[in-house]
Amino acid sequence: WSWPQPLDFGPYRSFRREGFVGRSWLFEEVRTWAMADVVAAGPPRAQLIEAEYGVGKSAFLAELVVTRAAGVPVVAQHFCQFDAIATLAPGRFVSSIAAQLAAALPAYRAAIEAEEAAGLRQLLEAPDNDPIGAFDQAVLAPLEAIAPPASPLLLVVDALDEALEHRPSNDKAAHVTIVSLLGQRAQRFPRWLRLLATSRTLTAVRKPVRK
């Protein structure tokens, strides 16, 4: 069995980072939130940075990923782009995130590659059939079962507002977006995994992610 290939955001990150300066206060706020106590009464697992178009949300996340300016390791990343259809598809999001997690977390990789995990591998092979189920069963459940890392890790997702533009290719398929996927599952992340996302100020993003 071969792992799916993660989406390559290198060129996009480089483009967004050109001329980036400042925002040290925001990096520090992210660090304070992400590194806070991870016990049951700890901070929310999801943090949403909202700002209007052109303010620099993507540049900020690109800088955070490349330089670790917030001082918190990024275990997986995703940059939604309205003109790159694959980046808006929830199934492709799941397979890309899973592949990145496998590269960074040997225990997660071993859990998916185990002989008894054939059903989980099938979910990752065809995530478009049930992206929420694939994310729940083949990503979150195995992560919850492995030993926690020494410190919190970040999953960063940029431009959730653009993910709202996704439409299923089959009219009979349920309308799932990356926003609805994360909105239903963000609070089920293991305590050591934090979701940091950006979006324009839209209720359609804020309500499911922050609920």
mmCIF file of C-alpha atoms in Angstrom:
data_model
loop_
_atom_site.group_PDB
_atom_site.id
_atom_site.type_symbol
_atom_site.label_atom_id
_atom_site.label_comp_id
_atom_site.label_asym_id
_atom_site.label_seq_id
_atom_site.Cartn_x
_atom_site.Cartn_y
_atom_site.Cartn_z
ATOM 1 C CA TRP A 1 0.000 0.000 0.000
ATOM 2 C CA SER A 2 1.254 3.473 -0.890
ATOM 3 C CA TRP A 3 0.441 6.612 1.045
ATOM 4 C CA PRO A 4 -1.327 9.396 -0.895
ATOM 5 C CA GLN A 5 0.892 12.273 -1.906
ATOM 6 C CA PRO A 6 0.489 15.462 0.147
ATOM 7 C CA LEU A 7 -0.328 18.631 -1.719
ATOM 8 C CA ASP A 8 2.768 20.767 -2.381
ATOM 9 C CA PHE A 9 2.289 24.307 -1.105
ATOM 10 C CA GLY A 10 5.954 25.313 -1.368
ATOM 11 C CA PRO A 11 5.642 27.664 -4.370
ATOM 12 C CA TYR A 12 2.477 29.239 -2.952
ATOM 13 C CA ARG A 13 4.111 29.845 0.422
ATOM 14 C CA SER A 14 7.146 31.433 -1.242
ATOM 15 C CA PHE A 15 4.914 33.769 -3.229
ATOM 16 C CA ARG A 16 2.930 34.814 -0.173
ATOM 17 C CA ARG A 17 5.997 35.399 1.987
ATOM 18 C CA GLU A 18 7.632 37.896 -0.360
ATOM 19 C CA GLY A 19 8.374 41.070 1.587
ATOM 20 C CA PHE A 20 6.803 39.808 4.798
ATOM 21 C CA VAL A 21 7.709 41.804 7.921
ATOM 22 C CA GLY A 22 6.353 42.317 11.423
ATOM 23 C CA ARG A 23 3.390 40.661 13.148
ATOM 24 C CA SER A 24 5.598 39.556 16.052
ATOM 25 C CA TRP A 25 2.707 40.249 18.434
ATOM 26 C CA LEU A 26 0.466 37.839 16.520
ATOM 27 C CA PHE A 27 3.101 35.109 16.493
ATOM 28 C CA GLU A 28 3.370 35.522 20.255
ATOM 29 C CA GLU A 29 -0.400 35.285 20.693
ATOM 30 C CA VAL A 30 -0.446 32.074 18.672
ATOM 31 C CA ARG A 31 2.375 30.669 20.773
ATOM 32 C CA THR A 32 0.623 31.562 24.047
ATOM 33 C CA TRP A 33 -2.590 29.853 22.924
ATOM 34 C CA ALA A 34 -0.926 26.780 21.393
ATOM 35 C CA MET A 35 1.453 26.119 24.273
ATOM 36 C CA ALA A 36 -1.121 26.577 27.033
ATOM 37 C CA ASP A 37 -1.907 23.725 29.385
ATOM 38 C CA VAL A 38 -3.349 20.747 27.521
ATOM 39 C CA VAL A 39 -5.351 19.252 30.384
ATOM 40 C CA ALA A 40 -9.099 18.746 30.071
ATOM 41 C CA ALA A 41 -9.819 22.346 31.047
ATOM 42 C CA GLY A 42 -7.234 23.701 28.635
ATOM 43 C CA PRO A 43 -7.699 26.221 25.808
ATOM 44 C CA PRO A 44 -9.948 25.715 22.771
ATOM 45 C CA ARG A 45 -8.459 23.301 20.275
ATOM 46 C CA ALA A 46 -9.277 25.662 17.383
ATOM 47 C CA GLN A 47 -8.224 29.263 16.859
ATOM 48 C CA LEU A 48 -9.567 31.310 13.955
ATOM 49 C CA ILE A 49 -7.760 34.428 12.707
ATOM 50 C CA GLU A 50 -10.245 36.642 10.867
ATOM 51 C CA ALA A 51 -9.465 39.616 8.629
ATOM 52 C CA GLU A 52 -10.654 41.031 5.349
ATOM 53 C CA TYR A 53 -9.133 40.331 1.943
ATOM 54 C CA GLY A 54 -5.587 41.593 1.393
ATOM 55 C CA VAL A 55 -4.622 42.082 5.033
ATOM 56 C CA GLY A 56 -1.973 39.350 4.941
ATOM 57 C CA LYS A 57 -3.504 36.250 6.496
ATOM 58 C CA SER A 58 -1.892 33.868 3.999
ATOM 59 C CA ALA A 59 1.456 35.640 4.321
ATOM 60 C CA PHE A 60 1.301 35.260 8.079
ATOM 61 C CA LEU A 61 0.580 31.535 7.956
ATOM 62 C CA ALA A 62 3.207 30.960 5.262
ATOM 63 C CA GLU A 63 5.794 32.717 7.433
ATOM 64 C CA LEU A 64 4.705 30.711 10.468
ATOM 65 C CA VAL A 65 5.059 27.400 8.615
ATOM 66 C CA VAL A 66 8.434 28.133 7.032
ATOM 67 C CA THR A 67 10.205 29.893 9.912
ATOM 68 C CA ARG A 68 8.324 28.483 12.939
ATOM 69 C CA ALA A 69 8.086 32.084 14.077
ATOM 70 C CA ALA A 70 5.498 31.136 16.706
ATOM 71 C CA GLY A 71 7.839 28.572 18.225
ATOM 72 C CA VAL A 72 5.336 25.732 17.767
ATOM 73 C CA PRO A 73 5.960 22.841 15.341
ATOM 74 C CA VAL A 74 3.551 22.619 12.400
ATOM 75 C CA VAL A 75 2.703 18.978 11.811
ATOM 76 C CA ALA A 76 0.464 19.555 8.773
ATOM 77 C CA GLN A 77 -0.622 22.453 6.591
ATOM 78 C CA HIS A 78 -3.232 23.307 3.988
ATOM 79 C CA PHE A 79 -3.720 26.480 1.940
ATOM 80 C CA CYS A 80 -7.138 26.794 0.264
ATOM 81 C CA GLN A 81 -6.971 28.579 -3.093
ATOM 82 C CA PHE A 82 -10.063 29.471 -5.111
ATOM 83 C CA ASP A 83 -8.221 28.865 -8.411
ATOM 84 C CA ALA A 84 -6.781 25.467 -7.386
ATOM 85 C CA ILE A 85 -9.729 23.077 -7.210
ATOM 86 C CA ALA A 86 -7.818 20.290 -5.463
ATOM 87 C CA THR A 87 -7.145 22.561 -2.483
ATOM 88 C CA LEU A 88 -10.893 23.081 -1.947
ATOM 89 C CA ALA A 89 -11.899 19.404 -2.038
ATOM 90 C CA PRO A 90 -12.486 17.939 1.443
ATOM 91 C CA GLY A 91 -11.425 14.454 0.375
ATOM 92 C CA ARG A 92 -8.108 15.688 -0.985
ATOM 93 C CA PHE A 93 -7.675 17.722 2.190
ATOM 94 C CA VAL A 94 -8.035 14.551 4.276
ATOM 95 C CA SER A 95 -5.572 12.490 2.241
ATOM 96 C CA SER A 96 -3.003 15.305 2.148
ATOM 97 C CA ILE A 97 -3.229 15.899 5.902
ATOM 98 C CA ALA A 98 -2.975 12.157 6.590
ATOM 99 C CA ALA A 99 0.159 11.861 4.458
ATOM 100 C CA GLN A 100 1.790 14.791 6.267
ATOM 101 C CA LEU A 101 0.916 13.303 9.654
ATOM 102 C CA ALA A 102 2.407 9.974 8.610
ATOM 103 C CA ALA A 103 5.663 11.690 7.656
ATOM 104 C CA ALA A 104 5.853 13.544 10.977
ATOM 105 C CA LEU A 105 4.444 10.987 13.435
ATOM 106 C CA PRO A 106 5.834 7.430 13.172
ATOM 107 C CA ALA A 107 3.223 6.090 15.599
ATOM 108 C CA TYR A 108 0.379 7.362 13.407
ATOM 109 C CA ARG A 109 2.023 5.908 10.311
ATOM 110 C CA ALA A 110 2.395 2.535 12.020
ATOM 111 C CA ALA A 111 -1.249 2.561 13.105
ATOM 112 C CA ILE A 112 -2.466 3.036 9.524
ATOM 113 C CA GLU A 113 0.003 0.521 8.074
ATOM 114 C CA ALA A 114 -0.893 -2.177 10.619
ATOM 115 C CA GLU A 115 -2.296 -5.394 9.176
ATOM 116 C CA GLU A 116 -5.621 -4.917 10.945
ATOM 117 C CA ALA A 117 -6.060 -1.359 9.595
ATOM 118 C CA ALA A 118 -7.027 -2.309 6.029
ATOM 119 C CA GLY A 119 -10.356 -0.518 6.432
ATOM 120 C CA LEU A 120 -8.620 2.736 7.357
ATOM 121 C CA ARG A 121 -6.356 2.493 4.323
ATOM 122 C CA GLN A 122 -9.403 2.015 2.122
ATOM 123 C CA LEU A 123 -10.894 5.225 3.522
ATOM 124 C CA LEU A 124 -7.716 7.138 2.647
ATOM 125 C CA GLU A 125 -7.624 5.626 -0.838
ATOM 126 C CA ALA A 126 -11.082 7.023 -1.687
ATOM 127 C CA PRO A 127 -11.690 9.906 0.751
ATOM 128 C CA ASP A 128 -14.098 11.677 -1.602
ATOM 129 C CA ASN A 129 -16.682 8.962 -0.917
ATOM 130 C CA ASP A 130 -16.956 9.972 2.736
ATOM 131 C CA PRO A 131 -14.527 12.752 3.686
ATOM 132 C CA ILE A 132 -15.966 13.249 7.167
ATOM 133 C CA GLY A 133 -15.845 9.527 7.914
ATOM 134 C CA ALA A 134 -12.308 9.277 6.541
ATOM 135 C CA PHE A 135 -11.175 12.204 8.681
ATOM 136 C CA ASP A 136 -12.891 10.853 11.770
ATOM 137 C CA GLN A 137 -11.843 7.208 11.484
ATOM 138 C CA ALA A 138 -8.527 7.305 9.607
ATOM 139 C CA VAL A 139 -7.096 10.534 11.038
ATOM 140 C CA LEU A 140 -8.582 11.577 14.382
ATOM 141 C CA ALA A 141 -9.214 8.154 15.937
ATOM 142 C CA PRO A 142 -5.658 6.862 15.344
ATOM 143 C CA LEU A 143 -4.197 10.160 16.564
ATOM 144 C CA GLU A 144 -6.212 9.902 19.764
ATOM 145 C CA ALA A 145 -4.880 6.383 20.330
ATOM 146 C CA ILE A 146 -1.154 7.137 20.024
ATOM 147 C CA ALA A 147 1.043 8.435 22.816
ATOM 148 C CA PRO A 148 0.932 12.257 23.027
ATOM 149 C CA PRO A 149 4.046 14.086 21.804
ATOM 150 C CA ALA A 150 6.171 16.046 24.246
ATOM 151 C CA SER A 151 4.560 19.364 23.293
ATOM 152 C CA PRO A 152 1.538 20.599 21.306
ATOM 153 C CA LEU A 153 1.574 20.528 17.514
ATOM 154 C CA LEU A 154 -0.226 22.736 14.997
ATOM 155 C CA LEU A 155 -2.426 21.908 12.031
ATOM 156 C CA VAL A 156 -2.720 25.129 10.025
ATOM 157 C CA VAL A 157 -5.388 25.786 7.399
ATOM 158 C CA ASP A 158 -5.453 29.006 5.423
ATOM 159 C CA ALA A 159 -8.417 30.736 3.761
ATOM 160 C CA LEU A 160 -11.364 28.685 4.970
ATOM 161 C CA ASP A 161 -13.653 31.209 3.312
ATOM 162 C CA GLU A 162 -12.367 30.054 -0.078
ATOM 163 C CA ALA A 163 -13.140 26.435 0.844
ATOM 164 C CA LEU A 164 -16.828 27.391 0.904
ATOM 165 C CA GLU A 165 -16.680 27.573 -2.901
ATOM 166 C CA HIS A 166 -16.287 23.804 -3.227
ATOM 167 C CA ARG A 167 -19.132 21.984 -4.956
ATOM 168 C CA PRO A 168 -19.431 18.178 -5.264
ATOM 169 C CA SER A 169 -19.028 16.764 -8.758
ATOM 170 C CA ASN A 170 -22.069 14.549 -8.196
ATOM 171 C CA ASP A 171 -25.317 16.432 -7.594
ATOM 172 C CA LYS A 172 -26.553 13.573 -5.407
ATOM 173 C CA ALA A 173 -23.519 13.710 -3.113
ATOM 174 C CA ALA A 174 -23.752 15.428 0.247
ATOM 175 C CA HIS A 175 -22.405 18.977 0.189
ATOM 176 C CA VAL A 176 -19.356 18.742 2.432
ATOM 177 C CA THR A 177 -16.682 21.431 2.567
ATOM 178 C CA ILE A 178 -13.434 21.669 4.513
ATOM 179 C CA VAL A 179 -15.274 24.144 6.746
ATOM 180 C CA SER A 180 -18.100 21.746 7.586
ATOM 181 C CA LEU A 181 -15.641 18.886 8.009
ATOM 182 C CA LEU A 182 -13.538 20.802 10.531
ATOM 183 C CA GLY A 183 -16.582 22.338 12.166
ATOM 184 C CA GLN A 184 -17.946 18.914 13.011
ATOM 185 C CA ARG A 185 -14.612 17.542 14.206
ATOM 186 C CA ALA A 186 -12.357 20.366 15.505
ATOM 187 C CA GLN A 187 -13.339 19.840 19.137
ATOM 188 C CA ARG A 188 -12.548 16.134 18.801
ATOM 189 C CA PHE A 189 -8.878 16.760 18.074
ATOM 190 C CA PRO A 190 -6.555 15.179 20.649
ATOM 191 C CA ARG A 191 -5.567 17.775 23.252
ATOM 192 C CA TRP A 192 -2.039 18.036 21.885
ATOM 193 C CA LEU A 193 -3.145 18.931 18.334
ATOM 194 C CA ARG A 194 -4.339 22.485 17.762
ATOM 195 C CA LEU A 195 -6.094 23.843 14.672
ATOM 196 C CA LEU A 196 -4.988 27.309 13.591
ATOM 197 C CA ALA A 197 -7.049 28.642 10.700
ATOM 198 C CA THR A 198 -7.606 31.904 8.836
ATOM 199 C CA SER A 199 -10.616 33.314 7.039
ATOM 200 C CA ARG A 200 -12.306 36.468 5.960
ATOM 201 C CA THR A 201 -14.885 37.566 8.514
ATOM 202 C CA LEU A 202 -17.810 35.330 7.609
ATOM 203 C CA THR A 203 -20.436 33.824 9.881
ATOM 204 C CA ALA A 204 -20.492 30.753 7.614
ATOM 205 C CA VAL A 205 -16.918 30.023 8.741
ATOM 206 C CA ARG A 206 -16.889 31.417 12.278
ATOM 207 C CA LYS A 207 -19.994 29.606 13.525
ATOM 208 C CA PRO A 208 -19.009 25.985 12.686
ATOM 209 C CA VAL A 209 -15.313 26.339 13.559
ATOM 210 C CA ARG A 210 -15.785 28.153 16.862
ATOM 211 C CA LYS A 211 -18.879 26.359 18.130
#
